[in-house]
XYZ file of C-alpha atoms in Angstrom:
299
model
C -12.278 -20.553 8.344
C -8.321 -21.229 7.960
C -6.191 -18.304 9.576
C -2.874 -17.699 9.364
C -0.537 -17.805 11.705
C 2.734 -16.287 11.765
C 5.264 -18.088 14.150
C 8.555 -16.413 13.210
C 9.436 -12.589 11.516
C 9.057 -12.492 7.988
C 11.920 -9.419 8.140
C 14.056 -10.723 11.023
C 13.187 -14.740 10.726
C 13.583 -14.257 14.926
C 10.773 -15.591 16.920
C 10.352 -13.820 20.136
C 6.712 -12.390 19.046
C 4.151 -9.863 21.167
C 1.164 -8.820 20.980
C 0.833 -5.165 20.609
C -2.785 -4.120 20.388
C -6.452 -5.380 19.209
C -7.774 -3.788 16.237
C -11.591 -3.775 14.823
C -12.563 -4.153 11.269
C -14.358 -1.176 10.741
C -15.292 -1.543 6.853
C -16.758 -4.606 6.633
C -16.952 -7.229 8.851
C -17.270 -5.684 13.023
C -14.706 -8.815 13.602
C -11.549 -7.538 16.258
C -7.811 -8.818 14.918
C -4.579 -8.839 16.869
C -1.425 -6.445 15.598
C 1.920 -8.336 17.030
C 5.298 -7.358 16.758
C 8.772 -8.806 16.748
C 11.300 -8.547 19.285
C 14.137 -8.735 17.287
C 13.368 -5.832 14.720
C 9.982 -4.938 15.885
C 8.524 -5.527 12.299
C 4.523 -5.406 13.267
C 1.707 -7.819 11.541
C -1.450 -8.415 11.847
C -1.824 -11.782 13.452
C -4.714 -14.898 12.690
C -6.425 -13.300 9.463
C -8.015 -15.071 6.787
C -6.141 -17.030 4.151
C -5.617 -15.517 1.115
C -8.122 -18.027 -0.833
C -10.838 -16.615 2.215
C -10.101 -13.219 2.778
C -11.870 -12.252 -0.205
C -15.319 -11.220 1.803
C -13.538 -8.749 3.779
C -13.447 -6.356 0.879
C -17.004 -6.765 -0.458
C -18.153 -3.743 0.948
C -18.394 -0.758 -1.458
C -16.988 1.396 1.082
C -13.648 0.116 -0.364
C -12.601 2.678 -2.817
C -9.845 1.082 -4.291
C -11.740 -1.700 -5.944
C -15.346 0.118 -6.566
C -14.581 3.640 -7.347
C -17.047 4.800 -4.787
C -17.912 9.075 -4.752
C -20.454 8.063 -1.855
C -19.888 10.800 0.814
C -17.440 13.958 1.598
C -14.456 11.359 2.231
C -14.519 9.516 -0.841
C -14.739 12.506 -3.226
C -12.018 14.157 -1.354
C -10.047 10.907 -2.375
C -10.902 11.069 -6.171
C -9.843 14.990 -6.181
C -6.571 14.296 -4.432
C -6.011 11.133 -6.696
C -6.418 13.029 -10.221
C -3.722 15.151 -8.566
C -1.419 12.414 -7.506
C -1.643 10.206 -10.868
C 0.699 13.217 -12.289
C 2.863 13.330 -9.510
C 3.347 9.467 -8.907
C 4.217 9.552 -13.046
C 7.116 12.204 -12.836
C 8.302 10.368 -9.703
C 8.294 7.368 -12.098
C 9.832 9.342 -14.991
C 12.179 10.507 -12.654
C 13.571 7.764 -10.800
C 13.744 5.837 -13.496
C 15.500 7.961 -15.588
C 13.683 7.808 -18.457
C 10.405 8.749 -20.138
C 8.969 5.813 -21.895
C 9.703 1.957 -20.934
C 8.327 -1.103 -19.709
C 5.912 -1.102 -16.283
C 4.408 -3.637 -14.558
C 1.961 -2.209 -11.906
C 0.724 -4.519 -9.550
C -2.742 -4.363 -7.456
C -3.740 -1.729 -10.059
C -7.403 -1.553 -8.663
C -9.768 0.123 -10.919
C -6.825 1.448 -13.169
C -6.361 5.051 -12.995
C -2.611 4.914 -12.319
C -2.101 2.010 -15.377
C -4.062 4.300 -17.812
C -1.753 7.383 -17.009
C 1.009 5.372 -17.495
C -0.077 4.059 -21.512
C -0.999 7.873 -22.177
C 2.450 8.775 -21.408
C 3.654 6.668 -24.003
C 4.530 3.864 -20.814
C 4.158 -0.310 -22.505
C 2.140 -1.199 -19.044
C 1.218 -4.645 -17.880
C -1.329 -4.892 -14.822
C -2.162 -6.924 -12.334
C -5.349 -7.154 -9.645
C -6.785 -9.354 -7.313
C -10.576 -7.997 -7.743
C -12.163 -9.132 -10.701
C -14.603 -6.049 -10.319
C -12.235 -3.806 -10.143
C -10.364 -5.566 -13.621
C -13.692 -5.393 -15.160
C -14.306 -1.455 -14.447
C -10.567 -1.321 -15.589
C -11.446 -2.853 -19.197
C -14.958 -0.690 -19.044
C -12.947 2.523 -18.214
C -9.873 2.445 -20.050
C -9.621 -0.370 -22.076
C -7.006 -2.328 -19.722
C -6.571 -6.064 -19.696
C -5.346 -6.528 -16.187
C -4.347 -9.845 -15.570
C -5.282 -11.684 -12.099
C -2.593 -12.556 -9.241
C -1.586 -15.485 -11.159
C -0.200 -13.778 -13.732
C 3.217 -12.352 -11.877
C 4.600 -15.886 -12.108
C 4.286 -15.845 -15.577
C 6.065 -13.217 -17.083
C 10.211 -13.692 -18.109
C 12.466 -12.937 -15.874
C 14.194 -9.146 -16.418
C 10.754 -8.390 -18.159
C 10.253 -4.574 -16.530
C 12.534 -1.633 -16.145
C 9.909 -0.437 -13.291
C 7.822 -2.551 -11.032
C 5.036 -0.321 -9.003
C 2.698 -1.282 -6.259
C 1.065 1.634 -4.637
C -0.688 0.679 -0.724
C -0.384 -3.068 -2.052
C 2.418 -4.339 -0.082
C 0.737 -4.527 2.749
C -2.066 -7.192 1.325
C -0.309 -9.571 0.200
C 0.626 -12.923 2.297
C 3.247 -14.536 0.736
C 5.624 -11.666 1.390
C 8.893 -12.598 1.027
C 8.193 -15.053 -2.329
C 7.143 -11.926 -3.963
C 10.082 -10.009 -2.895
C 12.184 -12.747 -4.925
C 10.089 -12.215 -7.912
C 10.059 -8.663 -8.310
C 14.031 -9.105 -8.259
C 13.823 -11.339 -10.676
C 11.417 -9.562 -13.165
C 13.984 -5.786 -12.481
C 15.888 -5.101 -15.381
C 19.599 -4.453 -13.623
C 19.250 -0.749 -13.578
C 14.958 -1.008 -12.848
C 13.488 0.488 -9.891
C 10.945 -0.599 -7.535
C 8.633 1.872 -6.203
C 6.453 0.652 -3.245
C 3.948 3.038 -1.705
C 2.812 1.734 2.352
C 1.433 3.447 5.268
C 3.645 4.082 7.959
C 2.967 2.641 11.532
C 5.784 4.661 13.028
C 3.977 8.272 11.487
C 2.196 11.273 13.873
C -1.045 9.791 13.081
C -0.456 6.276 13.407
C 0.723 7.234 17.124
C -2.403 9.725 17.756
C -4.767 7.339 17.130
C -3.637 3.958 18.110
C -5.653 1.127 17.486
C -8.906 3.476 15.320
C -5.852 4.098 12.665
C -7.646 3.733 9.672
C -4.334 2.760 7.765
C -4.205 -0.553 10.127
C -7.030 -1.832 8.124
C -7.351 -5.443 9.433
C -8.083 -7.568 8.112
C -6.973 -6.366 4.777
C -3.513 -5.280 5.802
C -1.397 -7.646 7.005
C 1.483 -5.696 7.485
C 2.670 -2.757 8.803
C 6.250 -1.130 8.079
C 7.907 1.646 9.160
C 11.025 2.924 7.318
C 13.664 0.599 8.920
C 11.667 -2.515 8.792
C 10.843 -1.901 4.864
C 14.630 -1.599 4.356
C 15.687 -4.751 5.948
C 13.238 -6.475 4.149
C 14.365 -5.093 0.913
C 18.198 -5.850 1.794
C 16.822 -9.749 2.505
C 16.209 -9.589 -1.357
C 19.169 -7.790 -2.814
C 17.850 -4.518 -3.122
C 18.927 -1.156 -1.668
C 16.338 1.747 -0.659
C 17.568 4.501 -3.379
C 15.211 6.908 -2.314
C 12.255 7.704 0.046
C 9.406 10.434 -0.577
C 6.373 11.513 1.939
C 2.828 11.118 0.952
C 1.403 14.269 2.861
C -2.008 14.133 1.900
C -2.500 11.044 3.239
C -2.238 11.775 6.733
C -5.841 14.136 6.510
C -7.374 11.361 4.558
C -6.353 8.946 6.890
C -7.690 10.948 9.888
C -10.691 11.860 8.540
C -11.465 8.487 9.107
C -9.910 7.571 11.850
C -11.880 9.784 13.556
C -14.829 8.666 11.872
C -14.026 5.017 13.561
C -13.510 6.838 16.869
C -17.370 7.846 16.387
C -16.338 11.360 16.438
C -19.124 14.106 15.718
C -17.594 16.429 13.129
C -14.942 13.973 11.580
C -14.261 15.776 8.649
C -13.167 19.211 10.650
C -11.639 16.961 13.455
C -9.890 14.846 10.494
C -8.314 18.011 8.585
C -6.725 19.405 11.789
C -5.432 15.856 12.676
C -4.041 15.917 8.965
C -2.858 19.621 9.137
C -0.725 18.657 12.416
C 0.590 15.358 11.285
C 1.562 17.315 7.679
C 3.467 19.329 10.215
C 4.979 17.232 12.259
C 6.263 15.420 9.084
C 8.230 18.994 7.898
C 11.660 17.677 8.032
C 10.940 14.783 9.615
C 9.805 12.751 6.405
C 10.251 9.176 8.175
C 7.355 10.105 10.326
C 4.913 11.031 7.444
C 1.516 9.204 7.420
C 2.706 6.908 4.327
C 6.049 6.735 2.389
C 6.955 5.987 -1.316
C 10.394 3.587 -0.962
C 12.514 3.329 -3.973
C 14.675 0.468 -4.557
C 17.333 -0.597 -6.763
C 19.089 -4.343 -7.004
C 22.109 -4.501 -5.225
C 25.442 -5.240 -7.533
């Protein structure tokens, strides 16, 4: 199987790399992966994982809820009732940093759909794009979405969107800094792009080390904090407008991080994980479990 291999910082470009940790795939696969970091900015990556045209096994598992819609256990419902909540609230954010109610979206790694179908029935002219082809084909079932496959971002005109979303999708994709260039290029000059990513620098992340359920090797390939995120976007021309806390990911994500710990009880020992990271993140939003970044282009 062809890995890759990362030899320099995609952030930084420097080349004084370390290894940080070992991390086990706990969804699918059993298979242990190596988290580096730089030296220069300490961006931090997950190192020798599948290439993108064989990483596709990794996420057969229906455990993975963004591309089967799974209600199979306590988790997984506790996911769909915090979701229906947060499709409102990641549409006003929209609405709001946008500055304006109605326009032209492009959400990438759209998954089953939920957040692209909110989006129409607020009036939004939404184009959509996922990897999965069984997650595009619940999408079509469900709502009536044509989501188009990866391919498709190289295909649209230039200054084609006056918003650009991808929400825990940053951190899949390999070719990172060729799709920074093309969500420039697809902005309108006033559009926004809103990316949603864990954070490896949160309460959680540092409580539970290498069982962090939001390191998800293979799958994620990278993992920002704050700072790294913004140097990434100021390689491309953009400027962070904005940054917002995701606080209920921090008890999902430690309900199952201590699930891969093998913890008895993880739900209970998950919500006060989550209940302690929410606080620890009061005031302190840069250390919240995940972060919504907001960027504009640069003039």
């Amino acid at each position: 199987m062809e890995k890759l291999s990362i030899n320099a910082c995609p952030v930084c470009g420097c080349t004084h790399l370390k290894r940080v940790m070992t991390c086990t795939d706990f969804y699918a696969s059993g298979e242990q992966f190596e988290l580096y970091s730089c030296d220069g900015c300490s961006f931090t990556f997950t190192q020798g994982v599948p290439v993108e045209a064989e990483i596709g096994k990794y996420y057969e598992t229906p455990d993975y809820i963004s591309h089967t819609d799974t209600r199979k256990g306590a988790m997984n419902n506790i996911y769909h009732y915090v979701r229906s909540y947060m499709l409102g609230s990641k549409a006003r954010l929209v609405a709001r940093e946008a500055h304006r109610k109605t326009g032209r979206l492009l959400d990438i790694g759209t998954g089953t759909g939920y957040f692209s179908d909110t989006m129409v029935r607020r009036g939004w002219k939404v184009e959509a794009i996922e990897k999965s082809p069984q997650a595009r084909e619940f999408a079509k079932a469900h709502f009536n979405l044509d989501v188009k496959p990866e391919s498709a971002l190289k295909e649209f005109a230039p200054d084609s969107f006056d918003v650009i979303t991808l929400w825990h999708v940053m951190e899949h994709l390999e070719h990172l800094n060729e799709v920074w260039g093309r969500l420039r290029e697809l902005l309108t000059e006033k559009g926004v792009l809103i990316v949603a990513v864990p954070n490896c620098s949160s309460y959680d992340a540092k409580r539970y080390g290498e069982y962090w359920a939001a390191y998800d090797v293979p799958r994620h390939l990278w993992h920002f904090t704050p700072g790294t995120i913004q140097q990434l976007a100021s390689r491309h021309g953009f400027i962070m407008a904005a940054r917002h806390p995701m606080p209920f990911d921090a008890f999902y994500v430690s309900m199952l991080s201590e699930k891969h710990c093998g913890s008895s009880c993880s739900f209970l020992k998950g919500m006060y994980a989550g209940t302690l990271a929410w606080f620890n993140a009061l005031g302190r939003k840069e250390r919240s479990s995940s972060m919504i970044y907001v960027f504009r282009k640069k003039r």
